Coordinates of C-alpha atoms and ligand atoms in Angstrom, one line a residue:
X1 CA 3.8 -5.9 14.0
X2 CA 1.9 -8.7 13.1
X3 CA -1.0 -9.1 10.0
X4 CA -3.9 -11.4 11.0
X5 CA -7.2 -11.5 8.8
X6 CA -10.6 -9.9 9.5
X7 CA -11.9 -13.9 8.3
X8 CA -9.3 -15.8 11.0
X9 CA -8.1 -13.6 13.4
X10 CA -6.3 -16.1 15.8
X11 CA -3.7 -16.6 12.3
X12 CA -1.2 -14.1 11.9
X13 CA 1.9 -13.4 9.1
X14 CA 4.7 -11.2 9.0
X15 CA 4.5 -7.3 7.5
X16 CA 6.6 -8.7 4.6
X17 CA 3.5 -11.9 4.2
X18 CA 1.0 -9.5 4.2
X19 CA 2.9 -6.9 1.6
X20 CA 3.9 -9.3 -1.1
X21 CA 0.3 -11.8 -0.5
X22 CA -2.1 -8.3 -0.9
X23 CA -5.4 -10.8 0.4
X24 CA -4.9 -13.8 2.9
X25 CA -5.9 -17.3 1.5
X26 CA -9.6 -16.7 3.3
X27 CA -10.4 -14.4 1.1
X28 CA -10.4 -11.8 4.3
X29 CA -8.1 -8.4 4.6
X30 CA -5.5 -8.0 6.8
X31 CA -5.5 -5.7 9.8
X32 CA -2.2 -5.1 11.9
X33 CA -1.6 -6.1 15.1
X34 CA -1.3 -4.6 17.6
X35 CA -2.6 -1.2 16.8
X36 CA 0.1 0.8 18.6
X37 CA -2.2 3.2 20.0
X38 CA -0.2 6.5 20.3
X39 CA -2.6 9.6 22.2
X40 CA -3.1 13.0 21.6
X41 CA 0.6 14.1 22.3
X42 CA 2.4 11.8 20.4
X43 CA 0.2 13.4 17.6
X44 CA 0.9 16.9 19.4
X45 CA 4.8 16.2 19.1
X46 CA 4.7 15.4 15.7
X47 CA 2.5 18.5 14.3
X48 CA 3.6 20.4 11.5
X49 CA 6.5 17.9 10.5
X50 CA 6.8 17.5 7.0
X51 CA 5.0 14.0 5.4
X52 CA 7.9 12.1 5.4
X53 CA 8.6 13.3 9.1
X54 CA 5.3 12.4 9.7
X55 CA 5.7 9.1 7.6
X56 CA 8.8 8.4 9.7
X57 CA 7.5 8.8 12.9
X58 CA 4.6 6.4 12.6
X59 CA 6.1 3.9 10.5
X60 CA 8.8 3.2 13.5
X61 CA 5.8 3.0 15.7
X62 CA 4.3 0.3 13.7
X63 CA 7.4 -1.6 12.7
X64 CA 9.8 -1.1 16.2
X65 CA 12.9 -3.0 15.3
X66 CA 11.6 -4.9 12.5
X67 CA 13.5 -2.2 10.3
X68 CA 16.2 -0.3 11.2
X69 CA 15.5 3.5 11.6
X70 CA 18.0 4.6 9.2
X71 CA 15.6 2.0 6.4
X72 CA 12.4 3.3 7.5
X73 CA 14.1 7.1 7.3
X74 CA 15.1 6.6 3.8
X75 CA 12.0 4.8 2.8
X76 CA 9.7 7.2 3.5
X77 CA 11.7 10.5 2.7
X78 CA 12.0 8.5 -1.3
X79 CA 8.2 7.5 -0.4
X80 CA 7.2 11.6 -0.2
X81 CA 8.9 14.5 -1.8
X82 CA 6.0 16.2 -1.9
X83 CA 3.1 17.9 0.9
X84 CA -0.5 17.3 1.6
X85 CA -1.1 21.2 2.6
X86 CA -4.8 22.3 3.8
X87 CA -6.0 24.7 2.0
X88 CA -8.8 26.9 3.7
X89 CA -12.0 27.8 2.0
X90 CA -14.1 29.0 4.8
X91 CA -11.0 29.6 7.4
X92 CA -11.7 27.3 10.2
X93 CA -14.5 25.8 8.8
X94 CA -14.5 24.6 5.2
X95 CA -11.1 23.3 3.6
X96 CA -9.4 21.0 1.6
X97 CA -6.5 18.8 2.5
X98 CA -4.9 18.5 -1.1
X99 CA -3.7 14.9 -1.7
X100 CA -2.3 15.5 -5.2
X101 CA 1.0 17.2 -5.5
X102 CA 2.8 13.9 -5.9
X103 CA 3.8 12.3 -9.7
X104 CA 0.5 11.2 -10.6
X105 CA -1.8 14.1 -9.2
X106 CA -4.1 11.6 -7.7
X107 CA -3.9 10.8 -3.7
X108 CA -3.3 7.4 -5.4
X109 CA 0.7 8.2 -5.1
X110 CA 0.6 8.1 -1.1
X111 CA 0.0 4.3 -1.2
X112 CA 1.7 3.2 -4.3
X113 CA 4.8 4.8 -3.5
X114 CA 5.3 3.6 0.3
X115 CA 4.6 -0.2 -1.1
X116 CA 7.0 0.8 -3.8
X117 CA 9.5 1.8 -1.4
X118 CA 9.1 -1.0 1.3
X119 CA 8.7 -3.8 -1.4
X120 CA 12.0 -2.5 -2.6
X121 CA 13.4 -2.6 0.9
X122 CA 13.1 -6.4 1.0
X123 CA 13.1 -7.7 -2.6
X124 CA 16.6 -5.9 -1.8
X125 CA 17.6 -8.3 0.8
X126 CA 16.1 -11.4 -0.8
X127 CA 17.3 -10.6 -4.2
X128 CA 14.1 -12.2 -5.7
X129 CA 12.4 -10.7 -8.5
X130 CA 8.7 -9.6 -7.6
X131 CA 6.2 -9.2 -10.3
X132 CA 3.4 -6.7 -10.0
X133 CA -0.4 -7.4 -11.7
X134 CA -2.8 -4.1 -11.0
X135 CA -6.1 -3.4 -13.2
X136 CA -6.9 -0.2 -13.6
X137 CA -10.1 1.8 -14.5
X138 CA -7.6 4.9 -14.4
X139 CA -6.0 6.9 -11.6
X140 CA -4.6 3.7 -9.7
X141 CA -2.6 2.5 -12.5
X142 CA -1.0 5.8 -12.8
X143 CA 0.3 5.8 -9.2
X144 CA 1.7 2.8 -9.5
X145 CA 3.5 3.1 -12.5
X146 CA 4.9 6.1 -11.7
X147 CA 5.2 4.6 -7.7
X148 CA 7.2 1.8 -9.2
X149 CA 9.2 2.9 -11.8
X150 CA 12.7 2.2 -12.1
X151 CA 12.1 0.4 -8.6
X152 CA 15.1 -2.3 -8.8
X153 CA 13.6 -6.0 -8.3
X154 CA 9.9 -4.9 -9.3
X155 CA 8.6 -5.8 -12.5
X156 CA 4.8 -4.2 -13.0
X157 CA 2.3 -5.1 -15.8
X158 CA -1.1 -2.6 -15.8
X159 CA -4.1 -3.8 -17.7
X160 CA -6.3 -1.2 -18.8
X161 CA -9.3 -0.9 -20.8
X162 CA -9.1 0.5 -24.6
X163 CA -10.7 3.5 -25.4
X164 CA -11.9 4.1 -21.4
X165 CA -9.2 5.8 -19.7
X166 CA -8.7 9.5 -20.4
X167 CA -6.0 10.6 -22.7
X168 CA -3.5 11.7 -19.9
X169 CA -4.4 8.8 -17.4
X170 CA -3.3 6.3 -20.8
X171 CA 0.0 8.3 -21.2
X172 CA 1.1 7.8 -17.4
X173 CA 0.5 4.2 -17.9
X174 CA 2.2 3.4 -21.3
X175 CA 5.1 6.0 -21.6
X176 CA 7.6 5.2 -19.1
X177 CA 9.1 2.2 -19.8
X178 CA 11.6 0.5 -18.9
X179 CA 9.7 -1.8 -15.8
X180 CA 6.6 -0.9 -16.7
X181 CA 4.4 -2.5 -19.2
X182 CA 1.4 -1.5 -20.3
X183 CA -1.2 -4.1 -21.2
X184 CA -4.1 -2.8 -23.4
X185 CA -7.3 -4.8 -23.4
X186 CA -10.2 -4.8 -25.4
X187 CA -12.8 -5.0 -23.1
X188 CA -14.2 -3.1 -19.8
X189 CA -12.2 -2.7 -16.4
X190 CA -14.1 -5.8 -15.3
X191 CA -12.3 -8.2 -17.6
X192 CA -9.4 -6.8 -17.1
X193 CA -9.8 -7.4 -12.6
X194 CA -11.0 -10.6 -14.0
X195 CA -7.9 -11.4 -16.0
X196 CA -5.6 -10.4 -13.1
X197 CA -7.9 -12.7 -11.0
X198 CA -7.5 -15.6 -13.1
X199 CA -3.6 -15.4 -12.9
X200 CA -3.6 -15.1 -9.0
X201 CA -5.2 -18.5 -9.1
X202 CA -3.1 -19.7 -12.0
X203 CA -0.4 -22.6 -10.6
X204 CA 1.3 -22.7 -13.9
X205 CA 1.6 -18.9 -13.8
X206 CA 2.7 -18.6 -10.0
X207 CA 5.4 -21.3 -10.1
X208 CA 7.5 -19.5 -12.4
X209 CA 6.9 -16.1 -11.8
X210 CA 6.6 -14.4 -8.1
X211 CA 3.3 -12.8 -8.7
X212 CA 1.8 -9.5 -6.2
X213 CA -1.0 -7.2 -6.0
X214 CA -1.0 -3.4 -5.8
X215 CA -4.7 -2.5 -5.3
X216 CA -6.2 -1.0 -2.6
X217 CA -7.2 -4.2 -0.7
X218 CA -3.4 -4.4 0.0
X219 CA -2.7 -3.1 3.8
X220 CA 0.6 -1.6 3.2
X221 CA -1.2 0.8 0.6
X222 CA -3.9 1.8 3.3
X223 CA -1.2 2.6 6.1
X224 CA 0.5 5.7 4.8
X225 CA -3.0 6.6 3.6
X226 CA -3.2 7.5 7.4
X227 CA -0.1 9.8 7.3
X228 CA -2.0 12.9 5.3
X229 CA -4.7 12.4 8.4
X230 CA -1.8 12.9 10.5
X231 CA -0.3 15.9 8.6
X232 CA -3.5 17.7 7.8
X233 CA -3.9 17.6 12.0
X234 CA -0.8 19.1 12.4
X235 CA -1.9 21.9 9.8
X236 CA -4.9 22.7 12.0
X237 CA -4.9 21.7 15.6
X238 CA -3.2 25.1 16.8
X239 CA -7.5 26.5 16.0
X240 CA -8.4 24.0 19.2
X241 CA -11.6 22.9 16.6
X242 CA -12.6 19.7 16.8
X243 CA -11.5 18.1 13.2
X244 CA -14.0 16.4 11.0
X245 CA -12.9 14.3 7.6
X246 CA -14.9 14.5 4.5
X247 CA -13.8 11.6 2.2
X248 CA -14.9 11.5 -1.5
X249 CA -15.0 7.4 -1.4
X250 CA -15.2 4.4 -4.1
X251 CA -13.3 1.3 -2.6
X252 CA -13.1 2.6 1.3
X253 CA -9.5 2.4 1.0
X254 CA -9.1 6.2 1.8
X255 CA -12.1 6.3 4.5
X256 CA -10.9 3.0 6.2
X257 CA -7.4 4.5 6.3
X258 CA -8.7 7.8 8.2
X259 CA -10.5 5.3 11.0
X260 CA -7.2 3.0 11.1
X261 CA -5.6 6.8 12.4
X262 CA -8.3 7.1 14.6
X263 CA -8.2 4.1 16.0
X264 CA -4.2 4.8 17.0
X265 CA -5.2 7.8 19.6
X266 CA -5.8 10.8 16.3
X267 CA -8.2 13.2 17.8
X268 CA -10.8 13.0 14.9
X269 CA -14.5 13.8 15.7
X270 CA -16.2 12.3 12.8
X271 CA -16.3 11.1 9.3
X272 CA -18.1 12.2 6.2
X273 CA -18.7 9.1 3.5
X274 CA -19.2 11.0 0.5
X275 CA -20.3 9.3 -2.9
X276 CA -21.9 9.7 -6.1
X277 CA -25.0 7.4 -7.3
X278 CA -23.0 4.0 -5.8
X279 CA -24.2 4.8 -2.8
X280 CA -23.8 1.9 -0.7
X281 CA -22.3 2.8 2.1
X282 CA -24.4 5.9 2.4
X283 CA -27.8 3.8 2.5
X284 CA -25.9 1.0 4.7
X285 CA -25.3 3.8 7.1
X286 CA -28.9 5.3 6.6
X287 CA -30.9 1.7 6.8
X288 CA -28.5 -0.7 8.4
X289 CA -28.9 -2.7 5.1
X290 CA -25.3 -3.9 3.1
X291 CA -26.9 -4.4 -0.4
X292 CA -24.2 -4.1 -2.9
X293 CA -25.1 -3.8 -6.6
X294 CA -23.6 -3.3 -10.1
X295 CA -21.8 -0.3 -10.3
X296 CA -23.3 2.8 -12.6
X297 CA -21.3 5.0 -14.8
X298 CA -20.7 8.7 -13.2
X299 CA -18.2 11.9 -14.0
X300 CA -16.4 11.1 -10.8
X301 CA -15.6 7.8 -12.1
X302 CA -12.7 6.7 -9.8
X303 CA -15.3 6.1 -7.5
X304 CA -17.9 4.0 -9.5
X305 CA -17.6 0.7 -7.3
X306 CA -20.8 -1.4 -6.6
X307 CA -19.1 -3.4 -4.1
X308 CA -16.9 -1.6 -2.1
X309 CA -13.9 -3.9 -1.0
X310 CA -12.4 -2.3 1.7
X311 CA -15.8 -2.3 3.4
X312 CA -15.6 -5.2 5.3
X313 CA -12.2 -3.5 7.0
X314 CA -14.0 -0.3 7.5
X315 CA -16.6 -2.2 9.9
X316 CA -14.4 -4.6 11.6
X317 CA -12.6 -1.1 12.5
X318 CA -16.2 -0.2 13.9
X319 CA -15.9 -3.1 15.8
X320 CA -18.7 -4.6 13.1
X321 CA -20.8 -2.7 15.2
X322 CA -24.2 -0.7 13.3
X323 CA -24.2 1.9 15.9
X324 CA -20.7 2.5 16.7
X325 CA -20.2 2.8 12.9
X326 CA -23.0 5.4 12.6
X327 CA -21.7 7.1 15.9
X328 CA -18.5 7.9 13.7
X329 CA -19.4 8.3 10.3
X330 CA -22.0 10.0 8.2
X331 CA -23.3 9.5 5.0
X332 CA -23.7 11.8 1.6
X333 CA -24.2 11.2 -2.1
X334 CA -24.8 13.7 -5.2
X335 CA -25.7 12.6 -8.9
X336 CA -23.7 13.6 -11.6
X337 CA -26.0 16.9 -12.2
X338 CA -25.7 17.9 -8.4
X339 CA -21.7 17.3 -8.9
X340 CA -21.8 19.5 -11.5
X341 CA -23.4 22.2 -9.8
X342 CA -21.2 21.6 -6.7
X343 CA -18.4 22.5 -9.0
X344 CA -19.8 25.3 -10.4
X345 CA -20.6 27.0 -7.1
X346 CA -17.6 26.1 -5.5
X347 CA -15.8 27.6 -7.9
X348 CA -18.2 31.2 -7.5
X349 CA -18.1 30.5 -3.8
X350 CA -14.8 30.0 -2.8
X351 CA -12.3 30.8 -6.1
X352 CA -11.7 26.9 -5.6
X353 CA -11.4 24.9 -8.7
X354 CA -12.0 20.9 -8.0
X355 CA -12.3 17.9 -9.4
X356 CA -15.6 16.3 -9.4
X357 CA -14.2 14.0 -6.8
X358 CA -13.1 16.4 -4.7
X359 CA -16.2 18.2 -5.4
X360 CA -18.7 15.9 -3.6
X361 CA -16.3 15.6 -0.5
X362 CA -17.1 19.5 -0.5
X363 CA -20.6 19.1 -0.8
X364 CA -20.7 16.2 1.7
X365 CA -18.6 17.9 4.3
X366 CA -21.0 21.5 4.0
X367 CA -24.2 19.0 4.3
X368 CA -22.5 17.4 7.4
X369 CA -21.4 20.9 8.9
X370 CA -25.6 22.5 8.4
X371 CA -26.8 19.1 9.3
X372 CA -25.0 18.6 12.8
X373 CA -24.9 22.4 13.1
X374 CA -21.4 21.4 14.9
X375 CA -18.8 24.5 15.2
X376 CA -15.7 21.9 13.8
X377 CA -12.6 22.3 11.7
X378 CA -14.1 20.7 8.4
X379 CA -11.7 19.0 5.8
X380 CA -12.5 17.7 2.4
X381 CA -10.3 15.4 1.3
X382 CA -9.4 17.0 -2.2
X383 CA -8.0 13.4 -4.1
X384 CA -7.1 14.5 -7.6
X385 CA -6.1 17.6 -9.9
X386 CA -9.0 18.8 -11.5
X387 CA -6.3 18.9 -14.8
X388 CA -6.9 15.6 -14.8
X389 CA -10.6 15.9 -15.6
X390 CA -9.7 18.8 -17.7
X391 CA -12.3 18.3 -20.0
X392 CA -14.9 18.4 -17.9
X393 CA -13.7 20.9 -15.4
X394 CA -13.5 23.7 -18.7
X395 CA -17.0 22.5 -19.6
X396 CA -18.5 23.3 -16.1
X397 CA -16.8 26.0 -14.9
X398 CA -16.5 27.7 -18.3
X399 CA -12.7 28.4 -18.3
X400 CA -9.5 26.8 -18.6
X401 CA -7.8 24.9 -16.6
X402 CA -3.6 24.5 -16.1
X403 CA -1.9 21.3 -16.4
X404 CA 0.7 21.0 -14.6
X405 CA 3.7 20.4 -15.6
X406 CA 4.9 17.1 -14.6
X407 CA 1.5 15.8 -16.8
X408 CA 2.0 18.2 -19.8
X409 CA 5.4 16.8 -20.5
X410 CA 4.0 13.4 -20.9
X411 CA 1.8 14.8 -23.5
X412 CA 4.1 13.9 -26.4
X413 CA 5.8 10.7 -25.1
X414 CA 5.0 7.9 -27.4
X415 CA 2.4 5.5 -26.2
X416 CA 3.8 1.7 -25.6
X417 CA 1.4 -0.9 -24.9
X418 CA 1.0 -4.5 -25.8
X419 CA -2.7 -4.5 -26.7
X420 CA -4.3 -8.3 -26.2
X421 CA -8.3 -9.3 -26.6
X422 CA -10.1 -9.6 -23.3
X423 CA -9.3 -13.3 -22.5
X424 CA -7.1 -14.4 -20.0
X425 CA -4.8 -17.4 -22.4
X426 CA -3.8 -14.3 -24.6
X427 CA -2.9 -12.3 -21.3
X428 CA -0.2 -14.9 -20.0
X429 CA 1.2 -16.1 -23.1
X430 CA 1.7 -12.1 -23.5
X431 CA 3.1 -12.0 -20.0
X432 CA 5.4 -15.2 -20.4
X433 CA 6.8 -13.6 -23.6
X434 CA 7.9 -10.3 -22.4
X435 CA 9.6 -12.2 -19.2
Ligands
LIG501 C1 -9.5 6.1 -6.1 C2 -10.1 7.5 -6.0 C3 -11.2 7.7 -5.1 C4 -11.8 6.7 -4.2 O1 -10.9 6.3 -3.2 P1 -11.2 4.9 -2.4 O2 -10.0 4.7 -1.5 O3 -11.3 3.8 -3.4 O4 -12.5 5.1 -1.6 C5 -11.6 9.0 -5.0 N1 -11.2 10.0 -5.8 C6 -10.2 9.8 -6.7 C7 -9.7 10.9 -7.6 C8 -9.6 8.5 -6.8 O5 -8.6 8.3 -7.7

């Protein structure tokens, strides 16, 4: 499997060039190639496997011989110890495919921790040291610190902003340890993206130290993304329905990854785009008009993007073709007061308690289902806890809410963090110290 990018497609690199580079020198995103495209019965054969089956199965599809069976079997079972079950609302109709019972409760894990695991593969064989850069407004940097952890040859610096991450998304980034280090700026998620920009062009900063990228424009975090897909047909497909995909969307990574699947021969009939008031890709899909803008500030903030990066994938997949795009996918968005109510009834409707993420797939996927009047196996993508939004969830749905576990114990963990002004010269002198 080759990478070639959406700007240059005749140019192609190696998985392991397109893993460790995150964006090709044109500014474009990768796309494998060739697509293996696999049909219904490979899909068929593989129904009701576990994730890492599933996980398994596709990966050797996509790599063949570049790694060894018994390397891409290990990788993936240490990539997924944990399920994406469907859980039925409406049986047959209206469910959810649960995307956060791995470390981080966010569907954010999926990715992280199959880059974590195949960046490990071959920073094990070239015995370099790889250093990791992610911003994060919140959820992302929790999956991959947790994704990453204790990963030998990985080194991973987060930069978050102060005071703007919730109290339990700051404790999974700056009480591990150990590999991870926790950079705490004073400013917005913007300067921090922009910090992390600045050192990707740095040539001081990249000649001594082997810098790499874990956000969601990176490939090898959208491929496993299309394993849950996989696993949520298998769930389902014994109903006969036709299956259609609600995805609560910010970046596209997670909607992009769901057409990727398609593309391979996954019997999926359509595609809900559901947002809150950064509705771009809604009104793109509505008017035919791209206009992105500044983003605005909602409750289901992991999706407050003004300029969607993976968009550009999520139409070449389209064939960067209007109609062909619209053919497949349909658009939704809620404000923050609609969310809320969307939470609320959920909750009386269905005993179903979600985040408000997972909460306008819901209402995106129910507007889809009355719109087309179409008698199809509907499934919200459910992408985080709603513990994680605890706050907010108790406040709407007036009772409380359980955290789990594998957060609660992190609740007492002393905070680490180096915390640095929002200027890039204090970032890298920071950096260069700690190395
Ligand atoms: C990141 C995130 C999203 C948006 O996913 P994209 O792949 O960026 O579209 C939705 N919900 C939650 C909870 C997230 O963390």
């Amino acid at each position: 499997m080759r990478f070639y990018s959406t700007n240059s497609p005749q140019v192609t690199v190696t998985a392991e060039q397109a893993l460790f580079n995150s964006m090709p020198a044109d500014r474009g995103l990768y796309m494998p190639t060739p697509l293996p495209v696999l049909g219904k019965s490979f899909f068929d054969t593989i129904a009701g496997e576990s994730l890492a089956d599933i996980g398994f199965a596709l990966s050797k599809a996509l790599f063949g011989d570049e790694i060894s069976k018994a390397d891409l079997e290990e990788l993936t079972h240490k990539a997924f110890p944990f399920e994406t079950p469907v859980v039925d609302l409406e049986p047959g109709k209206v469910s959810v495919l649960e995307l956060f019972h791995g470390p981080s409760l966010a569907f954010k894990d999926v990715g992280a921790r199959y880059m974590a695991a195949l960046m490990s593969y071959y920073s094990d064989r070239n015995e370099q040291e790889v250093n990791i850069l992610v911003a994060t407004s919140g959820d992302t940097g929790g999956a991959v610190a947790m994704g990453f952890h204790n990963v030998p040859g990985v080194r991973v610096s987060i930069l978050y902003p102060s005071g703007r991450v919730s109290d339990l998304q700051e404790k999974q980034l700056t009480t591990l340890g150990g590999n991870i280090q926790a950079f705490e700026v004073d400013g917005s998620f913007d300067d921090c993206q922009a910090i992390v920009k600045q050192a990707f062009v740095d040539a001081e900063l990249n000649a001594s130290l082997s810098l790499s990228s874990a956000n969601s424009i990176n490939i090898f975090r959208l491929i496993p993304q299309g394993f849950y897909y996989v696993s949520a047909y298998g769930q389902v497909c014994k109903s006969n329905k036709s299956i259609i995909f609600s995805t609560p969307s910010g970046n596209f990574g997670n909607l992009s990854a769901g057409a990727m699947v398609q593309q391979m021969g996954l019997p999926v009939d359509h595609f809900v785009a559901a947002t809150n008031l950064n509705h771009i890709v809604p009104t793109y899909l509505k008017t035919g008009a791209y206009s992105p803008k500044p983003s605005v500030a909602t409750l289901s903030n992991a999706m407050d993007v003004g300029n969607p990066s993976n968009f550009p994938r999520l139409a070449h997949l389209y064939g960067d073709n209007y109609d062909r795009f619209v053919d497949n996918v349909s658009g939704y968005f809620y404000d923050d007061a609609e969310t809320q109510a969307g939470m609320k009834r959920i909750d009386d409707t269905y005993g179903y308690v979600a985040c408000p993420h997972t909460a306008i797939g819901i209402m995106g996927l129910e507007a889809y289902l009355a719109d087309s009047k179409k008698d199809v196996y509907g499934i919200a993508l459910a992408t985080a806890h709603p513990a994680k939004f605890k706050p907010l969830v108790e406040e709407v749905l007036g009772k409380s809410v359980e955290v789990p576990d594998r957060l609660a114990v992190l609740a007492d963990r002393p905070k680490q963090s180096i915390r640095i002004p929002a200027e890039y010269d204090a970032f890298k002198e920071s950096l260069l110290q700690t190395y």
